[in-house]
Short mmCIF file of C-alpha atoms in Angstrom, two decimals:
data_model
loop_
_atom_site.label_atom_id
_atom_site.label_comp_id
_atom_site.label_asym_id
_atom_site.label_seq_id
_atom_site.Cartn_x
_atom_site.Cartn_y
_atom_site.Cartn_z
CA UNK P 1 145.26 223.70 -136.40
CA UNK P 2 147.47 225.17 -133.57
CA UNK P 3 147.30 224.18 -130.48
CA UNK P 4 145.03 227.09 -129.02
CA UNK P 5 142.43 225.93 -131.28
CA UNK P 6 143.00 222.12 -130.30
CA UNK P 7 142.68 223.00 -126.79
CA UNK P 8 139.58 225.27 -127.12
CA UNK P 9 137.90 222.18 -129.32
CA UNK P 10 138.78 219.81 -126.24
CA UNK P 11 137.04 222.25 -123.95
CA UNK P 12 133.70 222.54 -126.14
CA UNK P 13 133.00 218.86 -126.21
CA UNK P 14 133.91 218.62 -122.27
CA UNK P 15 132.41 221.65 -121.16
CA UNK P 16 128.75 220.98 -120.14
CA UNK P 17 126.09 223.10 -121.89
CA UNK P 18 125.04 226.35 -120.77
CA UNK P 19 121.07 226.88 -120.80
CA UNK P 20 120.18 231.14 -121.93
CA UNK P 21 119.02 232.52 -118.84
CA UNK P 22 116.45 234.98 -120.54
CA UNK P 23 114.62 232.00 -121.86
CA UNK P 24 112.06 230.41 -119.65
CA UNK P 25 112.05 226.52 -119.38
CA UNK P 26 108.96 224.73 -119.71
CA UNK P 27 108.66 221.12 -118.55
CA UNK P 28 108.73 219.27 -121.65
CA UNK P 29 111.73 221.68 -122.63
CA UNK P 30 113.58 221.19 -119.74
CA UNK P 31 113.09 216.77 -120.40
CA UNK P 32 114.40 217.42 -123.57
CA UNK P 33 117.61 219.22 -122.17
CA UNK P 34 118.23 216.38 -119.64
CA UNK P 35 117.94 213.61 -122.30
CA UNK P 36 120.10 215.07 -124.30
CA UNK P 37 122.54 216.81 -121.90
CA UNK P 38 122.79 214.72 -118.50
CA UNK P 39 126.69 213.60 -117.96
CA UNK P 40 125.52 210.08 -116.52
CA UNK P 41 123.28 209.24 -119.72
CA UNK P 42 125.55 210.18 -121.91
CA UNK P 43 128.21 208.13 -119.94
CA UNK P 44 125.95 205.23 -120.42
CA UNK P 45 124.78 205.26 -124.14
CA UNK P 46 128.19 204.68 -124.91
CA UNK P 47 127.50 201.14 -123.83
CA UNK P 48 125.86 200.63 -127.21
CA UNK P 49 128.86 201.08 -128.99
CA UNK P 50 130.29 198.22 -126.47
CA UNK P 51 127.41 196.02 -127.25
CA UNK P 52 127.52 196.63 -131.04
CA UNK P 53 131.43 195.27 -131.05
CA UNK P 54 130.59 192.57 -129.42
CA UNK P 55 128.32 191.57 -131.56
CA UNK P 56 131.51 192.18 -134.20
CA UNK P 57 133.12 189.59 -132.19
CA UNK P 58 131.06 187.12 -131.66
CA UNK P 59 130.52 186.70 -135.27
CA UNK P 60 134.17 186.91 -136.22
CA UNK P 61 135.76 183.99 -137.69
CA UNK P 62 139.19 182.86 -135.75
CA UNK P 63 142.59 183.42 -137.49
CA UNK P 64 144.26 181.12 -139.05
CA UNK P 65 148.10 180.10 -137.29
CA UNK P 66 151.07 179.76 -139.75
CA UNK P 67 153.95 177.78 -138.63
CA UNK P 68 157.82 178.55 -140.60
CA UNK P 69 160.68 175.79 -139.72
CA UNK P 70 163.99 175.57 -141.18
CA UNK P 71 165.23 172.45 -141.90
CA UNK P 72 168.62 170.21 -141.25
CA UNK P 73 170.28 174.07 -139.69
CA UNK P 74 173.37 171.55 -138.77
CA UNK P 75 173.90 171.07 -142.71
CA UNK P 76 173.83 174.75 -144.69
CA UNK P 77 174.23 172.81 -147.81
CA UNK P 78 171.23 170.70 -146.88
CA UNK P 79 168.95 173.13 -145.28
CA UNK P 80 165.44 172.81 -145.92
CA UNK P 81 162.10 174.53 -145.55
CA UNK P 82 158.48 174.08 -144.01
CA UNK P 83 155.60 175.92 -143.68
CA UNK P 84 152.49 174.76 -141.69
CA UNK P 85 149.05 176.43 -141.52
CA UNK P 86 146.61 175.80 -139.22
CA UNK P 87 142.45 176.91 -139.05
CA UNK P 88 140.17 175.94 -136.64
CA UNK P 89 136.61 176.50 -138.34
CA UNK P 90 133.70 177.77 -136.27
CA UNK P 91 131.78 175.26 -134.54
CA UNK P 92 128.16 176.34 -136.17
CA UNK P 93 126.10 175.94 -133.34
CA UNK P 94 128.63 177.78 -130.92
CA UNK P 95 128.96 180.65 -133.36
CA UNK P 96 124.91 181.10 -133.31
CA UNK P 97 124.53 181.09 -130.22
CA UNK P 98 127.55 183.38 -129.81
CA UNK P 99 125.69 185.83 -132.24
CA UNK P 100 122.45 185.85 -130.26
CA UNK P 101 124.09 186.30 -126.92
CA UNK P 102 125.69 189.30 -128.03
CA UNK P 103 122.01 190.75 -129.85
CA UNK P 104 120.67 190.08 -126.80
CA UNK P 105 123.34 192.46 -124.84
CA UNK P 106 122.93 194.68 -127.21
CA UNK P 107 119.09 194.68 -126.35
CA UNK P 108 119.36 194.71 -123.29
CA UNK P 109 121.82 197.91 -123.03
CA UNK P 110 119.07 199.83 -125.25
CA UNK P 111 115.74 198.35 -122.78
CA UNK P 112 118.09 199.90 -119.75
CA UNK P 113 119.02 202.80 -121.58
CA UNK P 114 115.14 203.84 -122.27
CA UNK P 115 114.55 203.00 -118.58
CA UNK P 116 117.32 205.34 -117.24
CA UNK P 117 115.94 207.68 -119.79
CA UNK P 118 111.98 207.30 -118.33
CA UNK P 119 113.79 207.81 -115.13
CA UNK P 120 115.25 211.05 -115.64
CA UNK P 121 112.50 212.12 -117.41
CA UNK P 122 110.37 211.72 -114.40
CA UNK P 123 113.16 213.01 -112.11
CA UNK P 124 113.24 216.48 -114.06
CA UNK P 125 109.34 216.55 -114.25
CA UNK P 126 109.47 216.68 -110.41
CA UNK P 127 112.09 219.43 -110.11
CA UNK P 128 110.28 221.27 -112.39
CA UNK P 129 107.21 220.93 -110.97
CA UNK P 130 108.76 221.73 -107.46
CA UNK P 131 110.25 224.44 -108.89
CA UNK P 132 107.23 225.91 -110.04
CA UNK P 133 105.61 225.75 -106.30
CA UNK P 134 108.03 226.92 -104.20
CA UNK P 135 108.31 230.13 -106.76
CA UNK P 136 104.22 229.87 -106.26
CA UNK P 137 105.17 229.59 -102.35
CA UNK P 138 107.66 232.48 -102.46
CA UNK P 139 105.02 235.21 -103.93
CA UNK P 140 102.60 234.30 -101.41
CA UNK P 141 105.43 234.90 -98.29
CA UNK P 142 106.44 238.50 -100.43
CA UNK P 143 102.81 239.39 -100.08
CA UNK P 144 102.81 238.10 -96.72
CA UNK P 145 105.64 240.26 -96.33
CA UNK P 146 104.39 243.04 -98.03
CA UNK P 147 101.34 243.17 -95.71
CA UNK P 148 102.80 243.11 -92.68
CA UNK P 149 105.17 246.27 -93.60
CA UNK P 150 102.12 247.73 -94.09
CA UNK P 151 100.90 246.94 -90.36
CA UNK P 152 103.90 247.96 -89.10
CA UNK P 153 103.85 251.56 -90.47
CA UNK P 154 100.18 251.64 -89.48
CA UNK P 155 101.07 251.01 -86.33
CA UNK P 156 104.07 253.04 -85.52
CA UNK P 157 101.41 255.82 -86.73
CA UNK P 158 98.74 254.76 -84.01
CA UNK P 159 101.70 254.24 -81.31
CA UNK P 160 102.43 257.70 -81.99
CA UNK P 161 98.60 258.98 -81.72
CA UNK P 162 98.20 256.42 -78.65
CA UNK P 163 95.60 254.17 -80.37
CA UNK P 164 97.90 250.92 -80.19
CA UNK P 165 100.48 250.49 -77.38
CA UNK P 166 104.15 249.35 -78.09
CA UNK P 167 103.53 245.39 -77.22
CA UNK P 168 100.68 245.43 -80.19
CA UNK P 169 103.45 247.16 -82.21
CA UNK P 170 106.24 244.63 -80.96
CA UNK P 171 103.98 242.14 -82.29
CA UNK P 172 103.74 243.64 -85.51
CA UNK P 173 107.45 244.17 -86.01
CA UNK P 174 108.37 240.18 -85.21
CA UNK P 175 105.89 239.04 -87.29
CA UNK P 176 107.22 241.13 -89.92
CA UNK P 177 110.91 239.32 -88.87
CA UNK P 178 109.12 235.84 -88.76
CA UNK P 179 107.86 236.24 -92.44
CA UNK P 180 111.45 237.47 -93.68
CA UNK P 181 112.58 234.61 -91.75
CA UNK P 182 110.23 232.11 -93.90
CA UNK P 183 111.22 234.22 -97.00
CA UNK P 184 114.94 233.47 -96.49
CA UNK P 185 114.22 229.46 -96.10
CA UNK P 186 112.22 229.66 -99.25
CA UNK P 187 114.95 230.98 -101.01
CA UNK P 188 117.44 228.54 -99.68
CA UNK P 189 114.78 225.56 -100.60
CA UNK P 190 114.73 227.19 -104.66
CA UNK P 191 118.92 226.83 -104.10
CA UNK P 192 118.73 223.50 -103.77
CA UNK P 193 116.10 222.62 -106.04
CA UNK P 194 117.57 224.64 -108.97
CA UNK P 195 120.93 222.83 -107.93
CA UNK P 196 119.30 219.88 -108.22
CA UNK P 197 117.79 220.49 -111.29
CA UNK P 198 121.06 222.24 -113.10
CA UNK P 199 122.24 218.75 -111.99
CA UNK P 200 119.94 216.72 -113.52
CA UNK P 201 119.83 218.66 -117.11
CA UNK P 202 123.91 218.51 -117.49
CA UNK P 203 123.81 222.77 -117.57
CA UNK P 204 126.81 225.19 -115.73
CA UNK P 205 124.69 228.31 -115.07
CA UNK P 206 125.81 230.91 -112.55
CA UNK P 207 122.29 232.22 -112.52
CA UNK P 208 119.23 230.56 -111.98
CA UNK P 209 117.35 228.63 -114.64
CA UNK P 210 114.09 230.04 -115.16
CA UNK P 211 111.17 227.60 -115.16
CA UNK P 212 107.92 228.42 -116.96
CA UNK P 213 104.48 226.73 -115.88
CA UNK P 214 101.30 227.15 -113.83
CA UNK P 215 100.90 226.07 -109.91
CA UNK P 216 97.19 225.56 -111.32
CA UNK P 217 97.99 222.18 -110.60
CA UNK P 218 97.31 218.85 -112.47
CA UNK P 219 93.79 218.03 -113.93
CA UNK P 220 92.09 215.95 -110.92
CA UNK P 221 90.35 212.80 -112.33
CA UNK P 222 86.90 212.08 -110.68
CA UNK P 223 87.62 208.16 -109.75
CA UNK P 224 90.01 206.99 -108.34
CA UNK P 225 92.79 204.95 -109.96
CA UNK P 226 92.73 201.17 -110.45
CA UNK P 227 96.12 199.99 -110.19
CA UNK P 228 94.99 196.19 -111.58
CA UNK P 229 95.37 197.44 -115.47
CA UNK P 230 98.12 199.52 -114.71
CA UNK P 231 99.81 196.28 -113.31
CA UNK P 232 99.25 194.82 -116.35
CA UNK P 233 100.64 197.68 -118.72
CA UNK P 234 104.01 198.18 -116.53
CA UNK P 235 104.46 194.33 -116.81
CA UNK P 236 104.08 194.55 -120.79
CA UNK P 237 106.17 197.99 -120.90
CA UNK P 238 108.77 198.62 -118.63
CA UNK P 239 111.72 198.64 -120.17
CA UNK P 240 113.29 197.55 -117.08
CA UNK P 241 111.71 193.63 -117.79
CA UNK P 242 112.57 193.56 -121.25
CA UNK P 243 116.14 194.57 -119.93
CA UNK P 244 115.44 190.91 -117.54
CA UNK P 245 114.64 189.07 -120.05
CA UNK P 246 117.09 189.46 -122.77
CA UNK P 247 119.62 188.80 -119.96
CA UNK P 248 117.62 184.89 -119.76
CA UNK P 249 117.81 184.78 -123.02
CA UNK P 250 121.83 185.81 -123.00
CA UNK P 251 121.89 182.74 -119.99
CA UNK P 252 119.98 180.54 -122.90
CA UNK P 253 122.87 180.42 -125.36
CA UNK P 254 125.58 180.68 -122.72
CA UNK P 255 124.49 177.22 -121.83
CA UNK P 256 124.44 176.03 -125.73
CA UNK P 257 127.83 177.47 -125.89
CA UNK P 258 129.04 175.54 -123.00
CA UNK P 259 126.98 171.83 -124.01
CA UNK P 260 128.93 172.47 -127.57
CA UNK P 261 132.15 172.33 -126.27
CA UNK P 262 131.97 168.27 -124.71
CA UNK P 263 131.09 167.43 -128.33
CA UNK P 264 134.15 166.87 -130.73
CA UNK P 265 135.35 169.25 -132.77
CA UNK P 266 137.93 169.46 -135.99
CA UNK P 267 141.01 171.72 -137.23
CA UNK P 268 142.39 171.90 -140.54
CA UNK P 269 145.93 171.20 -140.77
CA UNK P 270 148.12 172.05 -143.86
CA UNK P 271 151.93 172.01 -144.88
CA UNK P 272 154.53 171.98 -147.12
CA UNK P 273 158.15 171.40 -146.82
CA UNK P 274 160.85 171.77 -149.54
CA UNK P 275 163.60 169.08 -148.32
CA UNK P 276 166.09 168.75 -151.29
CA UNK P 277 167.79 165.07 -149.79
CA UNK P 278 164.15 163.85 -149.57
CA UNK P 279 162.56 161.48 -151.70
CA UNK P 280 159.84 164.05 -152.71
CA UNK P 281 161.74 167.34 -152.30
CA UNK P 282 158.48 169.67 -152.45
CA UNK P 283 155.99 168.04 -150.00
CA UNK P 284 152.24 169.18 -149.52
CA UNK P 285 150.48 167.44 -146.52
CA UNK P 286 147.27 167.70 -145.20
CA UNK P 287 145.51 166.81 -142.17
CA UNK P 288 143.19 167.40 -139.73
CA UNK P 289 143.08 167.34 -136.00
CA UNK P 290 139.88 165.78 -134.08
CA UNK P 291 139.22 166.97 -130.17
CA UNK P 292 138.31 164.24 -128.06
CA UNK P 293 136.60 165.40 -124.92
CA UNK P 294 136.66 162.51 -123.08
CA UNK P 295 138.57 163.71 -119.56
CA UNK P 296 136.78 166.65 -119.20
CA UNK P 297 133.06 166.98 -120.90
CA UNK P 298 132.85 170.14 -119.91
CA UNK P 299 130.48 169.46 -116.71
CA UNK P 300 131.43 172.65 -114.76
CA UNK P 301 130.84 175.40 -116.89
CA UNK P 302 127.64 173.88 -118.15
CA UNK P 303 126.77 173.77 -114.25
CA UNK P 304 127.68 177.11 -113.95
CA UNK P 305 125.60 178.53 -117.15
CA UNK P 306 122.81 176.55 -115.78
CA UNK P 307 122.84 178.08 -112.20
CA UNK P 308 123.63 181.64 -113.78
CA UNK P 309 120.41 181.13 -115.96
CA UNK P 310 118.23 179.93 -112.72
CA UNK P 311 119.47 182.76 -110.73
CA UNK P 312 118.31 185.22 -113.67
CA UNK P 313 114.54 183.58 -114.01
CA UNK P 314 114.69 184.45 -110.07
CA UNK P 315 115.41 188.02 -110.39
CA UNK P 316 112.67 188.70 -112.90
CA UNK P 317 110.20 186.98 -110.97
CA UNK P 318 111.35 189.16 -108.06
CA UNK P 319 111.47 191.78 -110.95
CA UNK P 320 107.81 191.39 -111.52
CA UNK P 321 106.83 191.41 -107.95
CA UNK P 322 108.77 194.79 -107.23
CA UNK P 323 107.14 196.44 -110.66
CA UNK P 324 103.18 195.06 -109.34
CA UNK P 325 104.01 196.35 -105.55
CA UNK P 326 105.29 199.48 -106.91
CA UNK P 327 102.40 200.06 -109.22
CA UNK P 328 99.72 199.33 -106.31
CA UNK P 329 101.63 201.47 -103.56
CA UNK P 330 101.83 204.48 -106.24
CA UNK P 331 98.20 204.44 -107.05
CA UNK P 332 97.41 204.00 -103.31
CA UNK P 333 99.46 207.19 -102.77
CA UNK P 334 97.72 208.52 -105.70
CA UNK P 335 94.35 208.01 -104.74
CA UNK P 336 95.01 209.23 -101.12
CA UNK P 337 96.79 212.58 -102.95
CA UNK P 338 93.62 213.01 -104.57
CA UNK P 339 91.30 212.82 -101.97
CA UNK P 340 93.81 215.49 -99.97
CA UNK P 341 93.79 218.35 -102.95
CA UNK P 342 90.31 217.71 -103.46
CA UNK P 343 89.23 218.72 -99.92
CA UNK P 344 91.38 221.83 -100.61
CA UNK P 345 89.75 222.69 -103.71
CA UNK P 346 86.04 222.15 -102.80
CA UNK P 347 86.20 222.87 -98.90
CA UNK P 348 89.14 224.98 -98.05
CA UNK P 349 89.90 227.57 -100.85
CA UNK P 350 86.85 229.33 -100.82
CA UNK P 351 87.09 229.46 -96.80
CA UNK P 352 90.35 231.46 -97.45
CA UNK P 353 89.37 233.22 -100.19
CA UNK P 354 86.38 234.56 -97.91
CA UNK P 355 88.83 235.02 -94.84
CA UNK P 356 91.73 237.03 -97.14
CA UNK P 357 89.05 239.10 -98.54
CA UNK P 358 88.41 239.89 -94.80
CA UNK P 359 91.59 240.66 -93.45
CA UNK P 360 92.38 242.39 -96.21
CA UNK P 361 89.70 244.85 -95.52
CA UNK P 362 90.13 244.94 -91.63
CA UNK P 363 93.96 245.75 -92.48
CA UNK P 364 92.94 248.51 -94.33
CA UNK P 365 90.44 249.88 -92.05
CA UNK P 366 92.36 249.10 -88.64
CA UNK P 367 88.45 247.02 -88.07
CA UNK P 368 90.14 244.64 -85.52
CA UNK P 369 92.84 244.13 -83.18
CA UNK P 370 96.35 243.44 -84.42
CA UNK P 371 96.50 240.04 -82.36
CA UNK P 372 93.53 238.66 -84.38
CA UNK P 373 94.78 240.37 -87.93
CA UNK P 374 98.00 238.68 -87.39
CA UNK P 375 96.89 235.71 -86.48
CA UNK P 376 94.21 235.28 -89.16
CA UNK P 377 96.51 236.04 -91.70
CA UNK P 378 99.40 233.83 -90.25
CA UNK P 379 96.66 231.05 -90.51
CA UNK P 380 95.67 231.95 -94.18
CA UNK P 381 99.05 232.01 -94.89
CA UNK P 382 99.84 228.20 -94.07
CA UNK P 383 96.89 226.75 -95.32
CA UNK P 384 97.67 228.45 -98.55
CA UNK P 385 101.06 226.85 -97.96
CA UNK P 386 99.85 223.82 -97.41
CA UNK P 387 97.29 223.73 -100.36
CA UNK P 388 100.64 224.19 -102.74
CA UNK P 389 102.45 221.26 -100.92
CA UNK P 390 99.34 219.05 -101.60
CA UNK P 391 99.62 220.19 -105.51
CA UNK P 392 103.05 219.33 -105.85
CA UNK P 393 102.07 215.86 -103.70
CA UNK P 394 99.85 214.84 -105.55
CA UNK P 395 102.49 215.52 -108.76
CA UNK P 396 104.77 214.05 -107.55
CA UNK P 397 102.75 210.72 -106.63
CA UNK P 398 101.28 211.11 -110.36
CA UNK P 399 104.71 210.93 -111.49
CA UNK P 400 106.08 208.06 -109.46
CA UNK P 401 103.27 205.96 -110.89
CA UNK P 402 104.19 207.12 -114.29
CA UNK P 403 107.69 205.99 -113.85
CA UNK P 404 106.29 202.52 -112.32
CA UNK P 405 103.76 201.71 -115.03
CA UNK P 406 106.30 202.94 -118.05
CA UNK P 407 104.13 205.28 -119.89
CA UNK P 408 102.38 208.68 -119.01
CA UNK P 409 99.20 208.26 -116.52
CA UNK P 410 96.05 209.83 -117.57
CA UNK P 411 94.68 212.62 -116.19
CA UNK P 412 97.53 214.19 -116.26
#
């Protein structure tokens, strides 16, 4: 393989994915992109392969130490020979609890890995989904648009015939500059959130990734949502604890390690020496030397272990708390989301529905005065506006207490 073709291999494997434009992403699609594509997950799975050689460690057996002398160097006719070999056997209980530290990293890296993963997952969701609004958003201002061009000719027409004076027609032509206005900071808002979602699916794109999905909104549920067995699922669930409590039990066997060590412990000691003035000119010896932990019993780092282990069973108990408060303050938001898109639905949409049906007709006719046209349709305008912000509210809310409880909420 030259090296054009070693270079080019380099670049595929560091190059991040490109997503086909033509192809529209839909939100499960575009979760299954991220997962498999984000830079910063990908960064961190590679902590499994850390935690799976340390596991390799742990459960490795020491090497053994051989020691070569030469013998009576100030005598070449009398030199002489010795080799020593030394092994220092695994203290059983140490080596266990060695082993079950390092499963327990190795669970732990997967429980955060699956929460960074719920994490993104919920992350893309709400890009999609914002996405999807603020291209829901941007047709309504090009019709907005589109309607008052229409006024605007109309009215240069009636200027001309002396049925509107120039202010009405003034009027006309800034509102027509105030909608182009709102059309511009739409499109800089669908920058930033395709930017943001490029980001957040690992993709180089120089063209924007197109989303596919409904601003229908989400399915409203008819009660409200109780956060009290939510609580209880996000406690059993999130990977997050699990993550918490394989680091206790990690603290666990760090402090068996550490009480092992003030007990005595044993190394094998072997040798022979080939000595041709000695008595026994090929000697084997044996031995065995015997720790005696009697100055130091180890008190510290058993202290320490101890104190790392109390300050771990704090941090899931403040752990717990966080997960509960988040749970309750998502399905308050929730529940207060709901109540807010329902009024839209049942009390405001067919109000505008009526009123654009209205204006619609009055713009064609010329029925009313442009002052009133404008304004009514200015006013349908926001409310419309404001009826997609509540949709993608209440997603994101629904989404937030997804990512608090662990699992997909219902209703969705």
């Amino acid at each position: 393989m030259g090296v054009t073709e070693v270079n080019a291999a380099e670049d595929t494997q560091t190059r991040p994915p490109v997503v086909a434009s033509h192809r529209p992403l839909s939100e499960d699609e575009a979760v299954l992109i991220a997962l498999r594509d984000n830079p910063q997950l990908r960064l961190f799975r590679i902590e499994r392969d850390v935690a799976a050689g340390q596991i390799i460690t742990a459960t490795a057996l020491s090497n053994p130490s051989l020691g070569v002398e030469v013998l009576h160097v100030q005598s070449p006719d009398r030199l002489g020979l010795e080799l020593a070999l030394k092994w220092t056997p695994p203290q059983p209980v140490e080596w266990l609890a060695r082993r079950s530290q390092a499963r327990a990293r190795q669970a732990e890296v997967n429980f955060e890995i699956a929460e960074r993963e719920w994490a993104l997952a919920t992350e893309v969701r709400i890009a999609h989904s914002t996405l999807i609004e603020l291209l829901d958003q941007r047709r309504m201002g090009e019709l907005a648009l589109g309607l008052r061009k229409r006024l605007s000719a109309a009215s240069k027409t009636r200027t001309h015939r002396g049925a509107v004076t120039r202010l009405d027609l003034n009027l006309v032509e800034l509102a027509q500059m105030y909608a182009q206005r709102d059309l511009d900071e739409l499109d800089v808002r669908l920058q930033q959130a395709q930017s943001g979602l490029q980001l957040l699916l690992g993709v180089t794109s120089a063209t924007p990734i197109p989303v596919l999905g409904s601003p229908m909104g989400p399915i409203i549920p008819l009660a409200e949502t109780n956060p009290e067995p939510l609580s209880q699922q996000a406690l059993a669930t999130r990977p997050a604890l699990q993550a918490a409590y394989a680091r206790i039990k990690q603290r666990n066997q760090a402090i068996r390690i550490e009480t092992t060590r003030r007990y005595p412990w044993f190394t094998f000691k072997g040798a022979y020496r080939e000595n041709a003035i000695s008595s026994y000119p090929h000697d084997l010896q044996l031995g065995l030397d015997l720790s005696v932990p009697v100055l130091n019993t180890n008190a510290g780092p058993i202290k320490v272990a101890e104190a790392e282990l109390a300050r771990e069973q704090a941090s899931v108990l403040a752990l717990v708390q966080q997960i509960t408060q988040r749970v309750y303050a998502a399905c308050a938001e929730l529940n207060i989301r709901r109540g807010i898109l329902l009024r839209f639905t049942q009390d405001v949409l067919p109000s505008l529905q009526e009123h654009e049906r209205l204006l619609e007709v009055a713009a064609r006719g010329a029925e009313i005065d442009l002052v009133a046209l404008l304004s009514g349709e200015e006013s349908v305008l926001r409310r419309r506006r404001d009826h997609s912000d509540a949709r993608l509210a209440y997603r994101r809310a629904q989404l937030q207490l997804q990512a608090a409880v662990g699992r997909p909420a219902e209703g969705r």
